[in-house]
CSV table of C-alpha atoms in Angstrom, one decimal:
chain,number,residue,atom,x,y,z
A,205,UNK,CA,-7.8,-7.0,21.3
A,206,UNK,CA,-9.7,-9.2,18.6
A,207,UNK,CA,-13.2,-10.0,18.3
A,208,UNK,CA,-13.8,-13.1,15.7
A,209,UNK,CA,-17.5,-12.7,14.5
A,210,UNK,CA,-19.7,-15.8,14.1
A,211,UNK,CA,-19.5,-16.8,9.9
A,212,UNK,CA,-21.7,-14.2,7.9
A,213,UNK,CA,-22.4,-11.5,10.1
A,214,UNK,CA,-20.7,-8.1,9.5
A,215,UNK,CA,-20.2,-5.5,11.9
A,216,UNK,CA,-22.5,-2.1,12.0
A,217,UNK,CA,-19.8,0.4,11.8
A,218,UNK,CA,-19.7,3.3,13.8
A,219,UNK,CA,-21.5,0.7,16.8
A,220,UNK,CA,-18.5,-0.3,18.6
A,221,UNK,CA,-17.7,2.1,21.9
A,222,UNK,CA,-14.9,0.8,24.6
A,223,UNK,CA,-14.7,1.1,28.4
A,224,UNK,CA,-11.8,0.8,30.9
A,225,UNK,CA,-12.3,-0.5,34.3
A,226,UNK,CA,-15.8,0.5,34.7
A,227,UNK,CA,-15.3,3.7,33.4
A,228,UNK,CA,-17.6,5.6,30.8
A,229,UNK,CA,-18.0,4.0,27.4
A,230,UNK,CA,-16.2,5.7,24.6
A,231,UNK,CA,-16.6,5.4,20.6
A,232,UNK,CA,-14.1,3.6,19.3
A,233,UNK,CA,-13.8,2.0,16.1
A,234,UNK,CA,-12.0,-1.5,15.3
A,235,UNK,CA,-8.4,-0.5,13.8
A,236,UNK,CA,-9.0,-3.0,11.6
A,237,UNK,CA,-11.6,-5.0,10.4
A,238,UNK,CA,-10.8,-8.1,7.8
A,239,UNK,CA,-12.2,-11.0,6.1
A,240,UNK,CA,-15.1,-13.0,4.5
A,241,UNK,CA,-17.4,-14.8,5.6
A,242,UNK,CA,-15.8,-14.8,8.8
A,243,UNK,CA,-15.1,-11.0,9.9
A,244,UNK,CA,-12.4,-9.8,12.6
A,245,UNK,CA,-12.3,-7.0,14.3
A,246,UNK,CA,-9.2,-5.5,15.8
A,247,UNK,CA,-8.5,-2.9,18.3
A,248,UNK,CA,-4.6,-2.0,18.8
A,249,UNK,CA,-3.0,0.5,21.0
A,250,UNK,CA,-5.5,0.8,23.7
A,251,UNK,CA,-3.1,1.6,26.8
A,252,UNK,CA,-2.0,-0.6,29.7
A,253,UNK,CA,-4.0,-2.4,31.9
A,254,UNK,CA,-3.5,-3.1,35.3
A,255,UNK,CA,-4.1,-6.2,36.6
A,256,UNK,CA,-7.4,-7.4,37.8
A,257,UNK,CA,-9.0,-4.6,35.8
A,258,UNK,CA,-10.9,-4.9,32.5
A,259,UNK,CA,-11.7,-3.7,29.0
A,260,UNK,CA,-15.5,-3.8,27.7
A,261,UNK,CA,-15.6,-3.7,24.1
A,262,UNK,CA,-19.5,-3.5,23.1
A,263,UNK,CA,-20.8,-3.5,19.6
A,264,UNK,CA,-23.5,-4.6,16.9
A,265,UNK,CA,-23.1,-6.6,14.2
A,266,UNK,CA,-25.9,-7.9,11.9
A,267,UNK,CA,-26.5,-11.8,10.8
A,268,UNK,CA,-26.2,-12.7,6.6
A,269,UNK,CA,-29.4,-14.4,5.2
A,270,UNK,CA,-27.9,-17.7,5.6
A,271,UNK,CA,-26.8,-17.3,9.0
C-alpha cells in the first residue's frame, strides 16, 4: 500500500496505526517513506485480504510553510 502526500507536507512519524476489516487499530509504521517535496509512504507485507474487506491506514502529517 502507498500513500502519496500532498507537495510539502511530511509525515509525523510514529502517527500512522493500521486496521483490518474493522478490527482494532494497530501501530504501524510506513516501511518506507521517500522523497521531496512530494513524500510517499509505503506499507509492504501486510497479509492477505479477503475480498470485500478493507485496510484503514490512518495517520498525521504536517503542511510546509508554503503549502
Amino acid at each position: 500500500v502507498s500513500d502519496v502526500l500532498p507537495e510539502l507536507w511530511t509525515y509525523d512519524t510514529g502517527t500512522a496505526t493500521v486496521s483490518f476489516a474493522g478490527g482494532a487499530a494497530a501501530p504501524r509504521e510506513p516501511d518506507s517513506v521517500s522523497g521531496s517535496p512530494v513524500q510517499t509512504l509505503s506499507w509492504v507485507n501486510l497479509g492477505d485480504l479477503a475480498p470485500g474487506r478493507t485496510i484503514v491506514i490512518v495517520l498525521s502529517a504536517t503542511p510546509g510553510a508554503d503549502s
